Amino acid sequence: MLRNEIQNKTGLTRKAIEYYEEKGLINPQKTENGYRDYSENDLEVLIKVSLFRKLGISVTEIKNYLSNGISSLSSVLRRKQHQLEVEEKRKEVLELVVKGESQELINEKIKLIEAEESIYERLERLFPGYFGQMLFAAYQPFLNEPLGKDEKEAFEKYVNYLDNLPSPQLSKDEQDYIEKISSTFDMQTLKKVNKDKINAIENVEEWLKENNNAISQYEQYKNSEEYQNSLMKQIQDKLKNFMKDNKYYEIAIPLIRKFSTSYDEYYEKLLKANEIYLDMKK
């Protein structure tokens, strides 16, 4: 089938179909004259994609479903049910505000909502914008659980530490760049990126061998004039100095390890993985 036929049957735009191909959801063959030839399977996939996107399911979640089957949709359903439950509770509180109910009652309801927030959601709310994205977005996969009572003290110390840091000396262009980069990643995409990092740590020797070419290309890019003169390089250098000057690794990392058991386990594996990487580089 040609693309116009696919468009008619799915209701998708040409740009959307090209995007889903770019993301690896479909893999049409190319004819001798350069046209794409879509299979029945491509059509079935795009019909499902069109449906799921209307239901607010992310491309990453759809790709996971296509790889792993219906079980992955069950986890999406549970997540959305939780989101709906939390939204319903927020709606109830808003109704109380509109009705002019007492602040005491409103605060009680808010505490119930906060108790269900993940650690990451709390941090994102407490530190919105580029500052938070710079400092704790990388820890997202380890901060998905609600804050436990035993971890509260370390969490509050971490929040207090961040809140008393000086503002990073970033230009408006650099701030806008961070905001733009972070806005292009939905939560599911961020989870996937971080999951890939965790998988690499779990099987570091195998990962290094399988990705040797990609690592070499990345190192070449890091040494290139393009990267050396880029906004990303400027930001990374400033962030590195900012963390060093404010003893981030000495103060913040130990606190994160205290209120996130999964990050503590990851950190230990990261140290070992770094040793293996340095040995392989010798």
PDB file of C-alpha atoms in Angstrom, residues 110-268:
ATOM      1  CA  ILE A 110      -3.804  18.264  50.542  1.00  0.00           C
ATOM      2  CA  LYS A 111      -1.754  16.107  52.934  1.00  0.00           C
ATOM      3  CA  LEU A 112      -3.534  13.004  51.609  1.00  0.00           C
ATOM      4  CA  ILE A 113      -2.602  13.979  48.050  1.00  0.00           C
ATOM      5  CA  GLU A 114       1.007  14.742  48.978  1.00  0.00           C
ATOM      6  CA  ALA A 115       1.323  11.352  50.682  1.00  0.00           C
ATOM      7  CA  GLU A 116       0.697   9.673  47.313  1.00  0.00           C
ATOM      8  CA  GLU A 117       3.177  11.811  45.397  1.00  0.00           C
ATOM      9  CA  SER A 118       6.385  10.162  44.282  1.00  0.00           C
ATOM     10  CA  ILE A 119       9.647  11.642  45.518  1.00  0.00           C
ATOM     11  CA  TYR A 120      10.318  12.867  41.985  1.00  0.00           C
ATOM     12  CA  GLU A 121       6.943  14.625  41.785  1.00  0.00           C
ATOM     13  CA  ARG A 122       7.661  16.355  45.064  1.00  0.00           C
ATOM     14  CA  LEU A 123      11.056  17.562  43.904  1.00  0.00           C
ATOM     15  CA  GLU A 124       9.657  18.690  40.551  1.00  0.00           C
ATOM     16  CA  ARG A 125       6.983  20.695  42.356  1.00  0.00           C
ATOM     17  CA  LEU A 126       9.420  22.173  44.870  1.00  0.00           C
ATOM     18  CA  PHE A 127      12.014  23.113  42.226  1.00  0.00           C
ATOM     19  CA  PRO A 128      10.254  23.876  38.934  1.00  0.00           C
ATOM     20  CA  GLY A 129      12.072  24.934  35.784  1.00  0.00           C
ATOM     21  CA  TYR A 130      15.641  24.565  34.609  1.00  0.00           C
ATOM     22  CA  PHE A 131      17.208  24.456  38.107  1.00  0.00           C
ATOM     23  CA  GLY A 132      15.466  21.222  39.049  1.00  0.00           C
ATOM     24  CA  GLN A 133      15.957  19.653  35.634  1.00  0.00           C
ATOM     25  CA  MET A 134      19.690  20.286  35.877  1.00  0.00           C
ATOM     26  CA  LEU A 135      20.103  18.689  39.281  1.00  0.00           C
ATOM     27  CA  PHE A 136      17.744  15.749  39.768  1.00  0.00           C
ATOM     28  CA  ALA A 137      16.147  14.662  36.462  1.00  0.00           C
ATOM     29  CA  ALA A 138      18.874  12.023  36.103  1.00  0.00           C
ATOM     30  CA  TYR A 139      17.686  10.356  39.321  1.00  0.00           C
ATOM     31  CA  GLN A 140      14.076   9.993  38.124  1.00  0.00           C
ATOM     32  CA  PRO A 141      13.933   6.157  37.904  1.00  0.00           C
ATOM     33  CA  PHE A 142      15.027   5.918  41.550  1.00  0.00           C
ATOM     34  CA  LEU A 143      12.481   8.423  42.850  1.00  0.00           C
ATOM     35  CA  ASN A 144       9.183   6.923  41.712  1.00  0.00           C
ATOM     36  CA  GLU A 145       8.032   5.713  45.139  1.00  0.00           C
ATOM     37  CA  PRO A 146       6.300   7.794  47.826  1.00  0.00           C
ATOM     38  CA  LEU A 147       8.568   9.119  50.547  1.00  0.00           C
ATOM     39  CA  GLY A 148       8.783   6.751  53.523  1.00  0.00           C
ATOM     40  CA  LYS A 149       8.816   7.939  57.122  1.00  0.00           C
ATOM     41  CA  ASP A 150      12.375   6.736  57.660  1.00  0.00           C
ATOM     42  CA  GLU A 151      13.591   8.663  54.619  1.00  0.00           C
ATOM     43  CA  LYS A 152      11.859  11.943  55.460  1.00  0.00           C
ATOM     44  CA  GLU A 153      14.746  13.491  57.399  1.00  0.00           C
ATOM     45  CA  ALA A 154      17.293  12.898  54.612  1.00  0.00           C
ATOM     46  CA  PHE A 155      14.814  14.176  52.013  1.00  0.00           C
ATOM     47  CA  GLU A 156      14.175  17.383  53.960  1.00  0.00           C
ATOM     48  CA  LYS A 157      17.927  17.943  54.328  1.00  0.00           C
ATOM     49  CA  TYR A 158      18.325  17.492  50.567  1.00  0.00           C
ATOM     50  CA  VAL A 159      15.536  19.986  49.860  1.00  0.00           C
ATOM     51  CA  ASN A 160      17.037  22.479  52.314  1.00  0.00           C
ATOM     52  CA  TYR A 161      20.468  22.037  50.732  1.00  0.00           C
ATOM     53  CA  LEU A 162      19.106  22.681  47.225  1.00  0.00           C
ATOM     54  CA  ASP A 163      17.028  25.632  48.380  1.00  0.00           C
ATOM     55  CA  ASN A 164      20.058  27.349  49.880  1.00  0.00           C
ATOM     56  CA  LEU A 165      22.275  26.905  46.846  1.00  0.00           C
ATOM     57  CA  PRO A 166      23.102  30.061  44.889  1.00  0.00           C
ATOM     58  CA  SER A 167      21.468  30.291  41.487  1.00  0.00           C
ATOM     59  CA  PRO A 168      23.682  28.839  38.730  1.00  0.00           C
ATOM     60  CA  GLN A 169      25.185  31.598  36.621  1.00  0.00           C
ATOM     61  CA  LEU A 170      23.566  30.652  33.333  1.00  0.00           C
ATOM     62  CA  SER A 171      22.766  33.020  30.516  1.00  0.00           C
ATOM     63  CA  LYS A 172      19.182  33.420  29.297  1.00  0.00           C
ATOM     64  CA  ASP A 173      20.068  31.379  26.192  1.00  0.00           C
ATOM     65  CA  GLU A 174      21.453  28.567  28.360  1.00  0.00           C
ATOM     66  CA  GLN A 175      18.375  28.578  30.612  1.00  0.00           C
ATOM     67  CA  ASP A 176      16.061  28.528  27.594  1.00  0.00           C
ATOM     68  CA  TYR A 177      18.072  25.675  26.093  1.00  0.00           C
ATOM     69  CA  ILE A 178      17.641  23.518  29.212  1.00  0.00           C
ATOM     70  CA  GLU A 179      13.908  24.299  29.358  1.00  0.00           C
ATOM     71  CA  LYS A 180      13.554  23.407  25.674  1.00  0.00           C
ATOM     72  CA  ILE A 181      15.464  20.127  26.003  1.00  0.00           C
ATOM     73  CA  SER A 182      13.521  19.023  29.085  1.00  0.00           C
ATOM     74  CA  SER A 183      10.143  19.956  27.560  1.00  0.00           C
ATOM     75  CA  THR A 184      10.684  17.562  24.633  1.00  0.00           C
ATOM     76  CA  PHE A 185      10.883  14.577  27.015  1.00  0.00           C
ATOM     77  CA  ASP A 186       7.667  13.223  28.431  1.00  0.00           C
ATOM     78  CA  MET A 187       7.886  11.164  31.608  1.00  0.00           C
ATOM     79  CA  GLN A 188       7.833   7.847  29.777  1.00  0.00           C
ATOM     80  CA  THR A 189      10.677   8.887  27.492  1.00  0.00           C
ATOM     81  CA  LEU A 190      12.727   9.995  30.491  1.00  0.00           C
ATOM     82  CA  LYS A 191      12.048   6.660  32.164  1.00  0.00           C
ATOM     83  CA  LYS A 192      13.234   4.786  29.077  1.00  0.00           C
ATOM     84  CA  VAL A 193      16.445   6.812  28.813  1.00  0.00           C
ATOM     85  CA  ASN A 194      17.231   6.170  32.453  1.00  0.00           C
ATOM     86  CA  LYS A 195      16.212   2.503  32.217  1.00  0.00           C
ATOM     87  CA  ASP A 196      18.740   2.081  29.403  1.00  0.00           C
ATOM     88  CA  LYS A 197      21.425   3.540  31.660  1.00  0.00           C
ATOM     89  CA  ILE A 198      20.501   1.109  34.427  1.00  0.00           C
ATOM     90  CA  ASN A 199      20.598  -1.836  32.030  1.00  0.00           C
ATOM     91  CA  ALA A 200      24.037  -0.743  30.869  1.00  0.00           C
ATOM     92  CA  ILE A 201      25.266  -0.727  34.469  1.00  0.00           C
ATOM     93  CA  GLU A 202      23.803  -4.184  35.116  1.00  0.00           C
ATOM     94  CA  ASN A 203      25.736  -5.674  32.177  1.00  0.00           C
ATOM     95  CA  VAL A 204      28.570  -3.201  31.787  1.00  0.00           C
ATOM     96  CA  GLU A 205      31.149  -5.418  30.046  1.00  0.00           C
ATOM     97  CA  GLU A 206      28.629  -6.727  27.531  1.00  0.00           C
ATOM     98  CA  TRP A 207      27.224  -3.231  26.969  1.00  0.00           C
ATOM     99  CA  LEU A 208      30.677  -1.759  26.367  1.00  0.00           C
ATOM    100  CA  LYS A 209      31.479  -4.440  23.794  1.00  0.00           C
ATOM    101  CA  GLU A 210      28.146  -4.101  21.980  1.00  0.00           C
ATOM    102  CA  ASN A 211      28.354  -0.309  21.902  1.00  0.00           C
ATOM    103  CA  ASN A 212      32.056   0.097  21.241  1.00  0.00           C
ATOM    104  CA  ASN A 213      31.510   1.907  17.922  1.00  0.00           C
ATOM    105  CA  ALA A 214      28.888   4.225  19.380  1.00  0.00           C
ATOM    106  CA  ILE A 215      31.179   5.051  22.309  1.00  0.00           C
ATOM    107  CA  SER A 216      34.051   5.840  19.942  1.00  0.00           C
ATOM    108  CA  GLN A 217      31.820   8.102  17.843  1.00  0.00           C
ATOM    109  CA  TYR A 218      30.588   9.842  20.986  1.00  0.00           C
ATOM    110  CA  GLU A 219      34.141  10.434  22.209  1.00  0.00           C
ATOM    111  CA  GLN A 220      35.080  11.816  18.783  1.00  0.00           C
ATOM    112  CA  TYR A 221      32.103  14.157  18.947  1.00  0.00           C
ATOM    113  CA  LYS A 222      33.061  15.302  22.462  1.00  0.00           C
ATOM    114  CA  ASN A 223      36.485  16.260  21.086  1.00  0.00           C
ATOM    115  CA  SER A 224      35.073  17.952  17.994  1.00  0.00           C
ATOM    116  CA  GLU A 225      35.031  21.700  17.434  1.00  0.00           C
ATOM    117  CA  GLU A 226      31.242  21.556  17.041  1.00  0.00           C
ATOM    118  CA  TYR A 227      30.769  20.222  20.564  1.00  0.00           C
ATOM    119  CA  GLN A 228      33.515  22.337  22.122  1.00  0.00           C
ATOM    120  CA  ASN A 229      31.738  25.495  20.880  1.00  0.00           C
ATOM    121  CA  SER A 230      28.205  24.311  21.699  1.00  0.00           C
ATOM    122  CA  LEU A 231      25.757  25.564  24.331  1.00  0.00           C
ATOM    123  CA  MET A 232      25.631  22.045  25.760  1.00  0.00           C
ATOM    124  CA  LYS A 233      29.387  22.111  26.453  1.00  0.00           C
ATOM    125  CA  GLN A 234      29.101  25.519  28.104  1.00  0.00           C
ATOM    126  CA  ILE A 235      26.245  24.307  30.306  1.00  0.00           C
ATOM    127  CA  GLN A 236      27.963  21.056  31.272  1.00  0.00           C
ATOM    128  CA  ASP A 237      31.174  22.885  32.220  1.00  0.00           C
ATOM    129  CA  LYS A 238      29.260  25.406  34.321  1.00  0.00           C
ATOM    130  CA  LEU A 239      27.222  22.662  35.996  1.00  0.00           C
ATOM    131  CA  LYS A 240      30.355  20.651  36.798  1.00  0.00           C
ATOM    132  CA  ASN A 241      32.005  23.686  38.402  1.00  0.00           C
ATOM    133  CA  PHE A 242      28.762  24.604  40.182  1.00  0.00           C
ATOM    134  CA  MET A 243      28.543  21.154  41.769  1.00  0.00           C
ATOM    135  CA  LYS A 244      32.209  21.158  42.704  1.00  0.00           C
ATOM    136  CA  ASP A 245      32.051  24.638  44.256  1.00  0.00           C
ATOM    137  CA  ASN A 246      28.976  23.716  46.313  1.00  0.00           C
ATOM    138  CA  LYS A 247      30.196  20.244  47.360  1.00  0.00           C
ATOM    139  CA  TYR A 248      27.218  18.595  45.649  1.00  0.00           C
ATOM    140  CA  TYR A 249      28.800  15.157  45.498  1.00  0.00           C
ATOM    141  CA  GLU A 250      29.926  15.292  49.130  1.00  0.00           C
ATOM    142  CA  ILE A 251      26.588  16.594  50.498  1.00  0.00           C
ATOM    143  CA  ALA A 252      23.727  15.814  48.095  1.00  0.00           C
ATOM    144  CA  ILE A 253      24.636  12.340  46.839  1.00  0.00           C
ATOM    145  CA  PRO A 254      24.852  10.765  50.337  1.00  0.00           C
ATOM    146  CA  LEU A 255      21.417  12.244  51.145  1.00  0.00           C
ATOM    147  CA  ILE A 256      19.879  10.846  47.947  1.00  0.00           C
ATOM    148  CA  ARG A 257      21.344   7.451  48.810  1.00  0.00           C
ATOM    149  CA  LYS A 258      19.615   7.655  52.208  1.00  0.00           C
ATOM    150  CA  PHE A 259      16.113   8.416  50.911  1.00  0.00           C
ATOM    151  CA  SER A 260      16.361   6.202  47.814  1.00  0.00           C
ATOM    152  CA  THR A 261      17.445   2.608  48.371  1.00  0.00           C
ATOM    153  CA  SER A 262      17.341   1.881  44.641  1.00  0.00           C
ATOM    154  CA  TYR A 263      19.694   4.803  43.913  1.00  0.00           C
ATOM    155  CA  ASP A 264      22.050   3.582  46.642  1.00  0.00           C
ATOM    156  CA  GLU A 265      22.196   0.163  44.945  1.00  0.00           C
ATOM    157  CA  TYR A 266      22.696   1.806  41.538  1.00  0.00           C
ATOM    158  CA  TYR A 267      25.481   4.017  42.904  1.00  0.00           C
ATOM    159  CA  GLU A 268      27.427   1.006  44.139  1.00  0.00           C
TER     160      GLU A 268
END
